[in-house]
Amino acid sequence: MDYEISAEHLGFCYGNKEVLKNINLKIKEGSFISIIGPNGSGKSTLLKTLSGFLKPQRGAVLIGEENLKELSQREISKRLSMVPQNILLEFDFKVKDIVLMGRHPYIKRLKGETPEDIKIVEKAMRYTNILEFSDRLYNELSGGEKQRVILAQALAQQPRVLLLDEPISHLDLQHQVEILDLIKRMSMEEGLASIAVLHDLNMASAYSDHIVMLKAGEIFCEGEPEKVLTAENIAHVFNTDVTVSKNPVTGKTYIYPISTIPKKKRDTKIHIICGGGSGSKLIKELADNGFTVSTGVLNIGDSDWAASKEYELDVAEETPFLNITQKAYEKNLELALAAYCIVLMPIYFSKANIRNLELLTEKQLKDKKIYILGDRDFEKRDYTGGEARSLYKGLKKQLNVIQLEEYELIEALLKADEGNE
């Protein structure tokens, strides 16, 4: 296997402080690599050393078979492009002029750019979808547009290696996805070896072919995202407890942080029937008030399922797009029977989840308080052809069913808990 860039026994010190220790990496063309780690672990220093901006005291950086330290800066720039964390420019330029700066390593002194240079610049601008504002001033652009301009400049260099220092750190979610999509596409279609320092572990998981996890200047572990992003590794390196699961849509590893704020523990148990984000706020409020909460039946990957995992709740779960199975139904019933009361949130009902409504009519739960929140517009939430509506009408006639607003529910539960103390 030929590698675009590799590091061999790399070491770097700032004065007497050793920042990088015996780094060994091999990165092939067409791959997207993320470097992750806590602040101070050496991520940016590693990137700057790979770029040649910093000279290592030990070891070597190779591009192909060539040692970086034996190449001139012009030759390095033909092989490697660095996108810095700070993309602010002191002087304002037109977008097309900034992209043209990427051709600097190829432009001969006193001769200026050639028609071929202009052609390459236009191709880079078209590829990054910035051709339409090529005559606008850089500092008039949004953060996402600026990042695309800098990526176009890097692409105009025609490098084999693209290094990016926190390319999405100052962008909103839409532009984070847009930029990482673009970088991934550049890697796949242009054959670049792209290496990015990322703070967002879920973004690293979603886009990376390979992840390098640093701790105190050393490679703690590296490999495919599912191998690196384990709860044990994250706890050891980031000193943070997380829950790790699979995104049901993409199959990628997904990480949920676990809050460490101490809470008053209450004996009262609450079971919530929710889904689609209807229960996330209540889950947080009840958990923050110290109640023992359970949920179900929720599809794996649902936002209420994610909130349940974040707060380490007991949850009856089901595979997405399947009707609730008997196993999930029995788990849901078990949690409901163990609770002081059950709360039904204003969820949408289909054939897939109607058994959540059927559960509340079980004779075993006839002495259990059932609170209905958000009773309005049930007809609009019924996608069962009226079956759910019929069950719901019967449910509301039960003596153990109480209709409340959410703020009333919290007050009622706090009073009930205090009465049990």
Coordinates of C-alpha atoms in Angstrom, one line a residue:
M1 CA 0.0 0.0 0.0
D2 CA 1.3 3.4 -1.0
Y3 CA 0.7 6.2 1.6
E4 CA 0.2 9.8 0.8
I5 CA 1.6 11.0 4.1
S6 CA 3.2 9.3 7.0
A7 CA 4.9 10.1 10.3
E8 CA 7.7 8.0 11.7
H9 CA 8.7 8.2 15.4
L10 CA 7.7 11.9 15.3
G11 CA 8.5 14.0 18.4
F12 CA 8.2 17.7 19.1
C13 CA 9.1 20.0 22.0
Y14 CA 8.3 23.6 22.9
G15 CA 11.5 24.3 24.8
N16 CA 11.8 21.6 27.5
K17 CA 8.1 20.6 27.2
E18 CA 7.5 17.5 25.1
V19 CA 4.3 18.0 23.2
L20 CA 4.4 15.1 20.8
K21 CA 5.9 11.7 21.7
N22 CA 6.8 8.9 19.2
I23 CA 3.9 9.5 16.7
N24 CA 3.6 6.9 14.0
L25 CA 0.9 7.3 11.3
K26 CA 0.3 6.1 7.8
I27 CA -2.5 7.8 5.9
K28 CA -3.5 6.7 2.4
E29 CA -5.0 8.7 -0.5
G30 CA -8.8 9.2 -0.6
S31 CA -9.3 8.8 3.1
F32 CA -10.8 11.2 5.7
I33 CA -8.9 11.1 9.0
S34 CA -9.9 12.8 12.2
I35 CA -7.6 13.7 15.0
I36 CA -9.4 14.0 18.4
G37 CA -8.4 14.5 22.0
P38 CA -8.9 16.9 24.9
N39 CA -7.4 20.4 24.9
G40 CA -3.7 20.2 25.3
S41 CA -3.3 16.7 23.9
G42 CA -1.2 17.9 20.9
K43 CA -3.8 17.9 18.1
S44 CA -3.0 21.2 16.5
T45 CA 0.8 20.7 17.1
L46 CA 0.6 17.4 15.3
L47 CA -1.2 19.0 12.3
K48 CA 1.3 21.8 12.1
T49 CA 4.2 19.3 12.3
L50 CA 2.7 17.2 9.5
S51 CA 2.4 20.4 7.4
G52 CA 6.1 21.4 7.9
F53 CA 5.1 24.6 9.7
L54 CA 6.8 23.2 12.8
K55 CA 10.1 21.2 12.5
P56 CA 10.2 18.0 14.6
Q57 CA 13.1 17.4 16.9
R58 CA 12.8 13.7 16.3
G59 CA 11.5 11.5 13.5
A60 CA 10.3 12.4 10.1
V61 CA 7.2 13.3 8.0
L62 CA 7.1 11.7 4.6
I63 CA 4.9 12.6 1.6
G64 CA 5.0 9.4 -0.5
E65 CA 8.7 8.6 -0.3
E66 CA 9.9 12.2 0.1
N67 CA 11.1 13.5 3.4
L68 CA 9.3 16.8 4.2
K69 CA 12.5 18.4 5.6
E70 CA 14.3 17.9 2.3
L71 CA 11.7 19.8 0.3
S72 CA 11.5 23.6 -0.3
Q73 CA 8.4 25.4 0.9
R74 CA 7.2 25.8 -2.7
E75 CA 7.6 22.0 -3.3
I76 CA 5.7 21.3 0.0
S77 CA 2.9 23.6 -1.1
K78 CA 2.5 21.6 -4.3
R79 CA 1.9 18.5 -2.3
L80 CA 0.2 19.7 0.8
S81 CA -2.4 22.3 1.7
M82 CA -3.1 23.6 5.2
V83 CA -6.5 25.2 6.2
P84 CA -5.9 27.0 9.5
Q85 CA -8.4 27.4 12.4
N86 CA -8.5 31.2 11.9
I87 CA -9.7 32.1 8.4
L88 CA -9.9 35.8 9.0
L89 CA -8.0 38.0 6.6
E90 CA -6.5 41.3 7.6
F91 CA -6.9 42.8 4.2
D92 CA -10.1 42.3 2.1
F93 CA -9.8 40.7 -1.3
K94 CA -12.3 39.5 -3.9
V95 CA -13.2 35.8 -3.6
K96 CA -11.6 34.9 -7.0
D97 CA -8.3 36.5 -6.0
I98 CA -8.1 34.6 -2.8
V99 CA -8.7 31.3 -4.6
L100 CA -6.0 32.3 -7.2
M101 CA -3.5 32.6 -4.3
G102 CA -3.7 28.8 -4.2
R103 CA -1.8 28.8 -7.5
H104 CA 1.2 30.6 -5.9
P105 CA 3.5 27.6 -5.8
Y106 CA 3.1 27.2 -9.6
I107 CA 3.3 30.8 -10.8
K108 CA 6.7 31.8 -12.0
R109 CA 8.2 35.1 -10.9
L110 CA 7.4 38.1 -13.2
K111 CA 5.2 36.0 -15.5
G112 CA 1.9 36.0 -13.6
E113 CA -0.9 33.4 -13.9
T114 CA -1.5 31.5 -17.0
P115 CA -4.8 30.5 -18.7
E116 CA -4.3 27.1 -17.2
D117 CA -4.1 28.6 -13.7
I118 CA -7.4 30.5 -14.3
K119 CA -9.0 27.3 -15.5
I120 CA -7.9 25.4 -12.4
V121 CA -9.2 28.2 -10.2
E122 CA -12.6 28.3 -11.9
K123 CA -12.8 24.5 -11.5
A124 CA -12.1 24.7 -7.8
M125 CA -14.7 27.5 -7.4
R126 CA -17.3 25.5 -9.3
Y127 CA -16.5 22.4 -7.2
T128 CA -17.0 24.3 -3.9
N129 CA -20.1 26.1 -5.3
I130 CA -18.7 29.7 -4.9
L131 CA -18.4 30.7 -8.5
E132 CA -21.6 32.8 -8.2
F133 CA -19.9 35.2 -5.7
S134 CA -16.4 35.2 -7.2
D135 CA -16.4 39.1 -7.5
R136 CA -17.7 39.7 -3.9
L137 CA -15.4 40.7 -1.1
Y138 CA -14.3 38.0 1.3
N139 CA -15.3 39.8 4.5
E140 CA -18.9 40.2 3.2
L141 CA -19.4 36.5 3.3
S142 CA -20.9 34.3 6.0
G143 CA -18.8 31.8 8.0
G144 CA -19.8 28.9 5.9
E145 CA -19.1 30.7 2.6
K146 CA -15.7 31.9 3.9
Q147 CA -14.8 28.3 4.7
R148 CA -15.8 27.2 1.2
V149 CA -13.5 29.9 -0.3
I150 CA -10.5 28.7 1.7
L151 CA -11.3 25.1 0.7
A152 CA -11.4 26.2 -3.0
Q153 CA -8.0 27.9 -2.5
A154 CA -6.6 24.7 -1.0
L155 CA -8.1 22.7 -3.9
A156 CA -6.5 25.1 -6.4
Q157 CA -3.1 24.1 -5.0
Q158 CA -3.8 20.6 -6.4
P159 CA -2.4 19.0 -3.3
R160 CA -2.2 15.3 -2.4
V161 CA -2.8 16.0 1.3
L162 CA -5.3 18.4 2.9
L163 CA -4.8 19.4 6.5
L164 CA -7.6 21.1 8.4
D165 CA -7.5 22.6 11.9
E166 CA -11.0 22.6 13.4
P167 CA -12.7 23.5 10.1
I168 CA -16.2 23.6 11.6
S169 CA -15.6 25.1 15.1
H170 CA -17.3 28.5 14.4
L171 CA -20.1 27.3 12.2
D172 CA -23.8 26.5 12.9
L173 CA -25.0 22.9 12.3
Q174 CA -26.1 23.4 8.7
H175 CA -22.7 24.8 7.7
Q176 CA -20.9 22.1 9.7
V177 CA -22.6 19.4 7.7
E178 CA -22.1 21.4 4.4
I179 CA -18.3 21.8 5.0
L180 CA -17.7 18.2 6.1
D181 CA -19.8 16.9 3.2
L182 CA -17.5 18.9 0.9
I183 CA -14.3 17.7 2.5
K184 CA -15.5 14.1 2.4
R185 CA -16.4 14.5 -1.3
M186 CA -13.0 16.1 -2.1
S187 CA -11.3 13.1 -0.4
M188 CA -13.3 10.5 -2.4
E189 CA -13.5 12.2 -5.8
E190 CA -10.1 14.0 -5.8
G191 CA -8.2 11.3 -4.0
L192 CA -7.0 13.6 -1.3
A193 CA -5.7 12.4 2.1
S194 CA -7.7 14.7 4.3
I195 CA -6.7 15.1 8.0
A196 CA -8.9 17.2 10.2
V197 CA -8.7 18.1 13.9
L198 CA -12.3 17.9 15.2
H199 CA -13.8 18.5 18.6
D200 CA -17.3 17.0 17.9
L201 CA -16.9 13.3 18.4
N202 CA -20.2 12.5 16.6
M203 CA -19.1 14.5 13.5
A204 CA -15.8 12.6 13.6
S205 CA -17.7 9.3 13.8
A206 CA -20.1 10.3 11.0
Y207 CA -17.4 11.3 8.5
S208 CA -14.1 9.6 9.3
D209 CA -12.6 6.5 7.7
H210 CA -10.0 6.4 10.5
I211 CA -9.7 8.2 13.9
V212 CA -6.6 9.1 15.8
M213 CA -7.2 9.7 19.5
L214 CA -4.5 11.6 21.3
K215 CA -3.8 11.8 25.0
A216 CA -0.9 13.9 26.4
G217 CA 1.0 14.0 23.1
E218 CA 0.8 10.3 22.4
I219 CA -1.5 8.2 20.2
F220 CA -3.8 6.5 22.8
C221 CA -5.6 4.5 20.1
E222 CA -6.4 4.7 16.4
G223 CA -8.6 2.8 13.9
E224 CA -12.1 2.8 12.6
P225 CA -14.6 5.0 14.5
E226 CA -16.4 2.1 16.2
K227 CA -13.1 0.8 17.5
V228 CA -11.9 4.1 18.9
L229 CA -15.1 5.7 20.1
T230 CA -15.9 3.4 23.0
A231 CA -17.3 4.5 26.4
E232 CA -14.1 3.2 28.0
N233 CA -11.7 5.1 25.7
I234 CA -13.7 8.3 26.0
A235 CA -13.8 8.1 29.8
H236 CA -10.1 7.5 30.0
V237 CA -9.0 10.2 27.5
F238 CA -11.7 12.9 28.0
N239 CA -12.5 12.1 31.7
T240 CA -16.2 12.1 30.7
D241 CA -18.8 9.4 31.1
V242 CA -20.8 8.8 28.0
T243 CA -23.3 6.2 26.5
V244 CA -22.3 4.9 23.1
S245 CA -24.8 3.4 20.7
K246 CA -25.5 3.0 16.9
N247 CA -27.3 5.6 14.9
P248 CA -30.2 3.5 13.4
V249 CA -30.2 5.4 10.2
T250 CA -26.5 5.5 9.4
G251 CA -25.2 2.6 11.5
K252 CA -22.4 4.9 12.8
T253 CA -21.4 5.1 16.4
Y254 CA -23.2 7.8 18.3
I255 CA -22.2 9.3 21.7
Y256 CA -24.5 10.7 24.4
P257 CA -22.8 12.5 27.3
I258 CA -24.0 11.7 30.8
S259 CA -24.7 14.5 33.2
T260 CA -22.7 14.4 36.4
I261 CA -24.7 17.0 38.3
P262 CA -25.8 15.5 41.6
K263 CA -29.5 15.3 42.0
K264 CA -31.8 14.7 44.9
K265 CA -33.1 11.1 44.6
R266 CA -36.8 10.5 45.0
D267 CA -38.5 7.2 45.5
T268 CA -41.4 8.1 43.2
K269 CA -41.2 6.3 39.8
I270 CA -42.8 7.8 36.7
H271 CA -43.3 5.9 33.4
I272 CA -43.7 8.0 30.3
I273 CA -45.3 7.0 27.0
C274 CA -43.8 9.4 24.5
G275 CA -41.9 9.6 21.2
G276 CA -40.8 12.0 18.5
G277 CA -39.4 14.5 21.0
S278 CA -42.7 14.9 22.9
G279 CA -41.2 13.6 26.1
S280 CA -37.6 15.0 26.1
K281 CA -38.4 18.2 28.1
L282 CA -40.4 16.2 30.7
I283 CA -37.7 13.6 30.9
K284 CA -35.1 16.2 31.7
E285 CA -37.3 18.1 34.2
L286 CA -38.3 14.9 36.1
A287 CA -34.8 13.5 36.1
D288 CA -33.4 16.9 37.2
N289 CA -35.9 16.8 40.1
G290 CA -34.6 13.4 41.2
F291 CA -37.5 11.2 40.1
T292 CA -36.9 7.7 38.8
V293 CA -38.1 7.8 35.2
S294 CA -38.7 5.1 32.6
T295 CA -40.0 5.3 29.0
G296 CA -41.4 3.2 26.3
V297 CA -42.0 1.8 23.8
L298 CA -39.5 4.0 21.8
N299 CA -37.8 3.4 18.5
I300 CA -34.0 3.1 18.8
G301 CA -32.6 6.5 17.6
D302 CA -35.8 8.5 18.4
S303 CA -35.0 11.8 20.1
D304 CA -36.9 10.7 23.2
W305 CA -34.9 7.5 23.2
A306 CA -31.7 9.5 23.0
A307 CA -32.9 11.6 25.9
S308 CA -33.6 8.5 27.9
K309 CA -30.2 7.1 27.2
E310 CA -28.6 10.4 28.2
Y311 CA -30.3 10.2 31.6
E312 CA -29.6 6.5 31.8
L313 CA -33.3 5.6 32.1
D314 CA -34.8 2.2 31.8
V315 CA -36.5 2.2 28.4
A316 CA -38.6 -0.3 26.5
E317 CA -37.2 0.0 23.0
E318 CA -38.0 -1.3 19.5
T319 CA -36.2 -1.5 16.1
P320 CA -37.3 1.5 13.9
F321 CA -40.1 0.9 11.3
L322 CA -41.3 -2.3 13.0
N323 CA -44.6 -2.7 14.8
I324 CA -44.2 -3.1 18.6
T325 CA -43.3 -6.7 19.3
Q326 CA -44.6 -8.7 22.2
K327 CA -41.2 -8.6 23.9
A328 CA -41.1 -4.8 23.8
Y329 CA -44.8 -4.6 24.9
E330 CA -44.1 -6.8 27.9
K331 CA -41.1 -4.7 28.9
N332 CA -43.3 -1.6 28.6
L333 CA -45.9 -3.2 30.8
E334 CA -43.3 -4.2 33.4
L335 CA -42.0 -0.6 33.7
A336 CA -45.6 0.7 33.9
L337 CA -46.5 -1.7 36.7
A338 CA -43.4 -0.7 38.6
A339 CA -44.2 3.1 38.4
Y340 CA -46.3 5.2 40.8
C341 CA -48.0 6.7 37.7
I342 CA -48.0 6.7 33.9
V343 CA -47.8 9.8 31.7
L344 CA -49.1 9.8 28.2
M345 CA -47.6 12.6 26.0
P346 CA -49.3 14.0 22.9
I347 CA -47.7 11.6 20.4
Y348 CA -48.7 10.5 16.9
F349 CA -50.2 7.0 16.6
S350 CA -49.8 4.6 13.7
K351 CA -50.2 0.9 13.4
A352 CA -46.5 0.6 14.4
N353 CA -47.0 2.1 17.9
I354 CA -50.7 1.8 18.7
R355 CA -49.9 -0.9 21.3
N356 CA -48.5 2.0 23.5
L357 CA -52.1 3.1 23.7
E358 CA -53.5 -0.4 24.1
L359 CA -51.2 -0.8 27.1
L360 CA -53.0 1.9 29.1
T361 CA -56.3 0.0 28.9
E362 CA -54.7 -3.2 30.5
K363 CA -56.7 -4.4 33.5
Q364 CA -53.5 -4.8 35.5
L365 CA -53.1 -1.0 35.4
K366 CA -56.7 -0.1 36.4
D367 CA -55.5 1.1 39.9
K368 CA -52.5 3.0 38.5
K369 CA -52.8 6.8 37.9
I370 CA -52.6 7.7 34.2
Y371 CA -52.0 11.3 33.4
I372 CA -52.8 12.6 29.9
L373 CA -50.9 15.7 28.7
G374 CA -51.8 17.7 25.7
D375 CA -55.3 16.3 25.0
R376 CA -55.9 18.7 22.1
D377 CA -56.1 17.7 18.4
F378 CA -56.0 14.0 18.9
E379 CA -57.7 13.4 15.6
K380 CA -54.7 15.0 13.8
R381 CA -52.4 12.6 15.6
D382 CA -54.3 9.5 14.6
Y383 CA -52.9 7.7 11.6
T384 CA -54.7 4.3 12.3
G385 CA -58.0 5.0 10.5
G386 CA -59.8 5.7 13.7
E387 CA -58.6 2.7 15.8
A388 CA -56.4 4.9 18.1
R389 CA -59.2 7.5 18.4
S390 CA -61.6 4.8 19.6
L391 CA -59.1 3.5 22.2
Y392 CA -58.4 7.0 23.3
K393 CA -62.1 7.8 23.9
G394 CA -62.4 4.7 26.0
L395 CA -59.3 5.5 28.0
K396 CA -60.5 9.0 28.9
K397 CA -63.6 7.4 30.5
Q398 CA -61.5 5.4 32.9
L399 CA -61.6 6.5 36.6
N400 CA -57.8 6.3 36.9
V401 CA -57.2 8.8 34.1
I402 CA -56.5 12.5 34.8
Q403 CA -56.0 15.2 32.2
L404 CA -53.3 17.9 33.1
E405 CA -51.0 20.5 31.7
E406 CA -47.3 19.7 32.1
Y407 CA -46.7 22.4 34.8
E408 CA -49.6 20.9 36.8
L409 CA -48.1 17.4 36.5
I410 CA -44.8 18.5 38.0
E411 CA -46.6 20.2 40.9
A412 CA -48.8 17.1 41.5
L413 CA -45.8 14.7 41.4
L414 CA -43.7 16.8 43.8
K415 CA -46.6 16.9 46.3
A416 CA -47.2 13.2 45.9
D417 CA -43.5 12.5 46.5
E418 CA -43.4 14.7 49.6
G419 CA -46.4 12.8 50.9
N420 CA -44.5 9.6 50.5
E421 CA -41.5 10.8 52.5

